[in-house]
Short mmCIF file of C-alpha atoms in Angstrom, two decimals:
data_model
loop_
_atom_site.label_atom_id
_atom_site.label_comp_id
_atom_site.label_asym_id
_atom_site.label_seq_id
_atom_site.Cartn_x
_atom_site.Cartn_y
_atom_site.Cartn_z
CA UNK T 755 117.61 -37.35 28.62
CA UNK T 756 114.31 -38.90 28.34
CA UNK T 757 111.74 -36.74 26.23
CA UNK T 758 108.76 -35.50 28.21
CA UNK T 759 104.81 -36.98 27.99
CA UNK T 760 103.34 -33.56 26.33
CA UNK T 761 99.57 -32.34 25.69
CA UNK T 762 98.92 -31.77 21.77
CA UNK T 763 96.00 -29.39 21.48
CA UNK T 764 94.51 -28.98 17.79
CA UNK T 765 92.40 -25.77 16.77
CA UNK T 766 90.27 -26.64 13.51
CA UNK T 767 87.41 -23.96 12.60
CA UNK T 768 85.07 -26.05 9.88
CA UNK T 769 82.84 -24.14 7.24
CA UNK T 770 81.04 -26.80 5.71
CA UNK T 771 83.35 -29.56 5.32
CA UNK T 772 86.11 -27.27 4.83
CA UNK T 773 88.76 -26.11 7.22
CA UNK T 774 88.50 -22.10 7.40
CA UNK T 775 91.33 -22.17 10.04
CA UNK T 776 93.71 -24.64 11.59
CA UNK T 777 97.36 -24.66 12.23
CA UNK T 778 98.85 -24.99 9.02
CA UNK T 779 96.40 -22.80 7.37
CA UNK T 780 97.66 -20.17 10.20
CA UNK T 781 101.30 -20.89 9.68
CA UNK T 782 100.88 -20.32 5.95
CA UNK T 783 99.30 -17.12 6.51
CA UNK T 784 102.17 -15.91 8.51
CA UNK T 785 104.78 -17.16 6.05
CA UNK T 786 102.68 -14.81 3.75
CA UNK T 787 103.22 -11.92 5.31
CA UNK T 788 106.92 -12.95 5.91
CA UNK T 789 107.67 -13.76 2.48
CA UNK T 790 105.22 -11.65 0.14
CA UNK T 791 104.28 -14.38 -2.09
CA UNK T 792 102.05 -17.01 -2.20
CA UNK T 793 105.00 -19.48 -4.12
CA UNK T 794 107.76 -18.07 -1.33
CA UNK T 795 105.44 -18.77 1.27
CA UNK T 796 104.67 -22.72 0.09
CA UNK T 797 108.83 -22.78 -0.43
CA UNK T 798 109.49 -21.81 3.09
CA UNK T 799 107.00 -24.62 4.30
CA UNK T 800 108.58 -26.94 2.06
CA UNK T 801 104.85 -27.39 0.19
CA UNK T 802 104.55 -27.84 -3.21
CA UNK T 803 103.05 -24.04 -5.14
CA UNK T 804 99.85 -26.24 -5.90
CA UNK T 805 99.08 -27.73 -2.48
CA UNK T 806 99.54 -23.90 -1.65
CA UNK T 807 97.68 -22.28 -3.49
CA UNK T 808 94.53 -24.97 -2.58
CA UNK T 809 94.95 -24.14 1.09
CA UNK T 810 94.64 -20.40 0.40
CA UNK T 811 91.62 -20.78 -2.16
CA UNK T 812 90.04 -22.83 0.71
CA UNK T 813 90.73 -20.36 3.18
CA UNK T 814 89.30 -17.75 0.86
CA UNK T 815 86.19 -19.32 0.12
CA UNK T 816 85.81 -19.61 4.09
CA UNK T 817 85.22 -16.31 5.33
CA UNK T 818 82.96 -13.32 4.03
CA UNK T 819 85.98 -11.17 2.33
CA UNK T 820 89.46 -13.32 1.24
CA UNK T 821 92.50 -13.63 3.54
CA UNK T 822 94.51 -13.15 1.54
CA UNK T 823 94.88 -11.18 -1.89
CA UNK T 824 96.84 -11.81 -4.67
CA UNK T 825 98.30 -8.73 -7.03
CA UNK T 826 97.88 -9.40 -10.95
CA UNK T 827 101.12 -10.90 -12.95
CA UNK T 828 99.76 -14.44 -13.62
CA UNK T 829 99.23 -17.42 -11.06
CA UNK T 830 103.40 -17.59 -10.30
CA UNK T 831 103.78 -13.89 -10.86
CA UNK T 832 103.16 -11.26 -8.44
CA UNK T 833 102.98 -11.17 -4.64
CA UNK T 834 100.36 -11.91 -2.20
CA UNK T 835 99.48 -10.14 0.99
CA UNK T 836 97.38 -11.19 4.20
CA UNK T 837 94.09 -9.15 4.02
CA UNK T 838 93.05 -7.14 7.41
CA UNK T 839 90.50 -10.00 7.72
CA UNK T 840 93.24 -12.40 7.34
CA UNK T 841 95.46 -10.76 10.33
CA UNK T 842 92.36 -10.31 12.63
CA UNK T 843 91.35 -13.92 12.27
CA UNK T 844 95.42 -14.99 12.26
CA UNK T 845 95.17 -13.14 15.67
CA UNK T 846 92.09 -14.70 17.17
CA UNK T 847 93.29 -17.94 15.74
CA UNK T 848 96.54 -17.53 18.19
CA UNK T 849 95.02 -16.31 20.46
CA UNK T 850 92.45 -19.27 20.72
CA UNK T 851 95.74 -21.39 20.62
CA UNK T 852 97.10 -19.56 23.65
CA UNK T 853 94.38 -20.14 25.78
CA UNK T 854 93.63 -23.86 24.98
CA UNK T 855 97.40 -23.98 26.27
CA UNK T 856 96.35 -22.76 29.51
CA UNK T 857 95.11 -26.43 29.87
CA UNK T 858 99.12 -27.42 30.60
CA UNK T 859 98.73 -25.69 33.42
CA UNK T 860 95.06 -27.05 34.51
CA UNK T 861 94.13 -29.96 37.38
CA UNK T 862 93.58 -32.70 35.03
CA UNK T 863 96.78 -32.27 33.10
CA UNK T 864 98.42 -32.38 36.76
CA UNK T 865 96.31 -35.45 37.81
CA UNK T 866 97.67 -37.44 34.53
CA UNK T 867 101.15 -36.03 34.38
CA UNK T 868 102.48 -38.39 37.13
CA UNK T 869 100.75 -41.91 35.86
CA UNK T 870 102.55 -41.20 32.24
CA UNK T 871 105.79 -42.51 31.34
CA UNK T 872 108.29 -40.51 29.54
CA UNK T 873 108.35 -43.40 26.97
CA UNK T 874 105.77 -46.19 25.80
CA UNK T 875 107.12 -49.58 26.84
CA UNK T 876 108.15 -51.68 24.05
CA UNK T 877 105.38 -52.79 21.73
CA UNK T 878 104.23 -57.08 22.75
CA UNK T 879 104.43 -59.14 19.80
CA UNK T 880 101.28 -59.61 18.18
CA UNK T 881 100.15 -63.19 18.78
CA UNK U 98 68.96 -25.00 6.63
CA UNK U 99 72.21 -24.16 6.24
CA UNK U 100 74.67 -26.07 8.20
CA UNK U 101 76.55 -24.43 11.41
CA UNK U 102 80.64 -22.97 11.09
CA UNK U 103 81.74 -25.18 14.66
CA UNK U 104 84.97 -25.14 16.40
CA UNK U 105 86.91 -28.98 16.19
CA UNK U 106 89.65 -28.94 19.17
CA UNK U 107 91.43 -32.39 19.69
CA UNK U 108 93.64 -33.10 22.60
CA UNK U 109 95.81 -35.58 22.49
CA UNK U 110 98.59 -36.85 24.89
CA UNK U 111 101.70 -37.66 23.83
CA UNK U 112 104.37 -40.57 24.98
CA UNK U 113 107.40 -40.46 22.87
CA UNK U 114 105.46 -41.41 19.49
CA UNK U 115 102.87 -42.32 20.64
CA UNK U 116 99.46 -41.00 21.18
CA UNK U 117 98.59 -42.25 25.43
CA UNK U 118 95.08 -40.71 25.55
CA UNK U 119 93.45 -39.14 22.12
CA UNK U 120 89.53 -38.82 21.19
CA UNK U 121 89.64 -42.09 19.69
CA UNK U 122 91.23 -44.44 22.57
CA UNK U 123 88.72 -42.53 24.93
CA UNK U 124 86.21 -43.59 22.74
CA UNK U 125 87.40 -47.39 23.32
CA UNK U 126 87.60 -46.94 26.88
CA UNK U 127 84.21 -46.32 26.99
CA UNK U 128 83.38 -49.06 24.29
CA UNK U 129 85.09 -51.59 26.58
CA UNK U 130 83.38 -50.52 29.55
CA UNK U 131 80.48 -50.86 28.11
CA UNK U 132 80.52 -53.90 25.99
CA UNK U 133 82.96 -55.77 28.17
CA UNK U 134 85.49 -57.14 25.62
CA UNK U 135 87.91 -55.92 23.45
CA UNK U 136 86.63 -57.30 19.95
CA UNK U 137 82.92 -56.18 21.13
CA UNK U 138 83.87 -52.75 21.65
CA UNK U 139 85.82 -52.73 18.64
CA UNK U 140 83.07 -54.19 16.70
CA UNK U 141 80.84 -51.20 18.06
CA UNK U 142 83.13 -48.88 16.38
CA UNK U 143 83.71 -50.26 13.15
CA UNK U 144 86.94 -50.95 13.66
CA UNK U 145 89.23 -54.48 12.98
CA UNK U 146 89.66 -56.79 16.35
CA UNK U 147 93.84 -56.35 15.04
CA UNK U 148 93.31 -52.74 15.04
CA UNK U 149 91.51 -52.29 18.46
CA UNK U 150 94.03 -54.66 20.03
CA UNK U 151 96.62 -52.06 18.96
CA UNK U 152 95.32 -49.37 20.45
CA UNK U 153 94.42 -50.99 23.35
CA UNK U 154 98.39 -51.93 23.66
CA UNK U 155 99.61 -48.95 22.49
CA UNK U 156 97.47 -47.05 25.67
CA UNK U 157 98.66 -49.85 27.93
CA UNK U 158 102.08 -49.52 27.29
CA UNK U 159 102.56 -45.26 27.56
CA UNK U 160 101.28 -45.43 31.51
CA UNK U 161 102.76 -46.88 34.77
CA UNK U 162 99.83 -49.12 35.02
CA UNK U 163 97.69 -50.87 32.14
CA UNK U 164 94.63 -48.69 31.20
CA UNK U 165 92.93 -52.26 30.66
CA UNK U 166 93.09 -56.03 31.90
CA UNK U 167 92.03 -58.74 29.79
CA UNK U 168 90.85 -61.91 31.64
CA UNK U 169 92.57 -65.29 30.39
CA UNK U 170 90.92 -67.35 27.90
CA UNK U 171 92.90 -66.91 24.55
CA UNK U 172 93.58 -63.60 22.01
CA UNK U 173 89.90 -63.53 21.31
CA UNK U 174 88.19 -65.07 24.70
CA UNK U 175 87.53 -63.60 27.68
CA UNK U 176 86.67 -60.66 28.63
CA UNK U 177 88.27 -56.98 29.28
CA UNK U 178 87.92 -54.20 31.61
CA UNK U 179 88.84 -50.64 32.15
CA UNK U 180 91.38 -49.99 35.27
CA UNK U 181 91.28 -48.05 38.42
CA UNK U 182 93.78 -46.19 36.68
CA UNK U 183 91.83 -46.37 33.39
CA UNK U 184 88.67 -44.68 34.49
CA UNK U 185 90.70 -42.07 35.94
CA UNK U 186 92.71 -41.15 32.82
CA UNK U 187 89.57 -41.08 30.88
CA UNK U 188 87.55 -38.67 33.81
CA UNK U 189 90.65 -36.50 33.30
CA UNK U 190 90.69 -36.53 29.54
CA UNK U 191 86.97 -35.74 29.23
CA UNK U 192 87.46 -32.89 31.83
CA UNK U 193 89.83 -31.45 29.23
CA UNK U 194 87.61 -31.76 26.62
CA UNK U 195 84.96 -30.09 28.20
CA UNK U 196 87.76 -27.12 29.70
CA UNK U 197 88.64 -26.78 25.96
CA UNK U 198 85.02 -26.29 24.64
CA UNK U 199 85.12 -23.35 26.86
CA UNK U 200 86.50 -21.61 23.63
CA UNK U 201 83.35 -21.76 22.12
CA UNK U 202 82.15 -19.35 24.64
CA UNK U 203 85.12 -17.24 24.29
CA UNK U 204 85.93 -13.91 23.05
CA UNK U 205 88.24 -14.97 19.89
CA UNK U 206 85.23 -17.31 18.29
CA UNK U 207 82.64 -14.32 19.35
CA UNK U 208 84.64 -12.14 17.71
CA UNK U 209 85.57 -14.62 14.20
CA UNK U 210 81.82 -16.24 13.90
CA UNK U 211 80.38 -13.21 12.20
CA UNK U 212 83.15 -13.64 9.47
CA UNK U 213 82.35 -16.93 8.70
CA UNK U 214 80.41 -18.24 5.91
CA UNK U 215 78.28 -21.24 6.79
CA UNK U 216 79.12 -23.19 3.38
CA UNK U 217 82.63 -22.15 1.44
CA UNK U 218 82.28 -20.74 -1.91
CA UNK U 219 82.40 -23.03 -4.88
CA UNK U 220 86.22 -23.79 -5.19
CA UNK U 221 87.38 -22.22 -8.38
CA UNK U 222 88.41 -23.76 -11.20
CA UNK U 223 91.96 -24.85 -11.22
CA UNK U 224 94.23 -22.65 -13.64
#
C-alpha cells in the first residue's frame, strides 16, 4: 500500500535563542513523569543521560520557576518530577499541538491533497 | 530592550521522504518568481546553484505536475518559472502559515507567555 502525502506541523516556543518548548522537550517531560527519573526518562528515549540532562537545564532556565525538579542523591541519584509549571505548560503545549492539527482538516490542506503524489518520482540524474 | 519569547511553527508537507512544500522551498518559489532563474534565486538566498537545483527537483518530483519549468538553453541558461500549479501550492501553503499563526492569538500562548522569561538563565555549569 502506498504511504500517504501527510502535513508535519512543528511547535517551537524560543526564549532567547533557546527552545523553552518543542516536541522533544514535551515528550521528555512526559517520559518524566512516566519514569521518575531524569536518567530513566533519557533511557526510554534512547538519549544519552548528558544530552538529557541539557534539554531539562534548558527548559529550566526558560520559564520563571523550573519544570522540572530534581530530589538530592547526586546528578545520577535520585528521581525527578515534572513541576505544576511543567504539567500546565506540557498541557498548553498539547494542546497548541492539537489545534495546529485542525489544519488537516482545513481548505488549503484539501486544495493540495489531490495535486500530491503518494510518492516523489524518482530523483533525475544530476547533469 | 530585552528581546521577545515568540512562537516558531513550521509546516511542512510530506511525500514519502521527502519534504513537497516546507518554509524553505516556498521561499524559492518566490525567489524564482521573482528573479526569474533558478541560480538567481538561489544566489538571492545564499544558497549553492547544486543545492537550489535539488530542491527545485525534489518539489518537482512529489506533485502530479512540476511546481517549475525551466526554459531550454543548458543546466545553467535559460530561464525558470513558477507553474499554474506552482503558484497555487504556494497560495495554499502561505494560507497555512498564516491559519497556524492564529496560535499566537490563542488561549494556550495567552495563558504560557506570562511564564516565560524573555532571556534563559545562564546555563549552569556542567557537573
Amino acid at each position: 500500500m502506498a504511504p500517504e502525502p501527510f502535513l508535519k506541523i512543528k511547535i517551537q516556543i524560543y526564549c532567547g535563542d533557546e527552545i523553552a518548548m518543542g516536541p522533544g522537550k514535551a515528550d521528555l517531560l512526559d517520559a518524566i513523569m512516566r519514569e521518575g527519573s531524569i536518567s530513566a526518562a533519557g533511557r526510554a528515549l534512547g538519549m544519552s543521560y548528558r544530552r538529557t540532562w541539557l534539554l531539562v537545564d534548558a527548559v529550566n532556565r526558560c520559564w520563571d520557576l523550573p519544570l522540572v525538579e530534581t530530589a538530592a542523591g547526586g546528578s545520577h541519584g535520585g528521581g525527578a518530577r515534572v513541576t505544576e509549571l511543567g504539567k500546565s505548560v506540557l498541557a498548553q503545549y498539547r494542546a497548541m499541538q492539537v489545534a495546529a492539527r485542525e489544519l488537516e482538516h482545513g481548505e488549503a490542506w484539501a486544495a493540495l491533497r489531490p495535486a500530491l503524489r503518494a510518492l516523489p518520482k524518482a530523483a533525475q540524474r544530476d547533469g
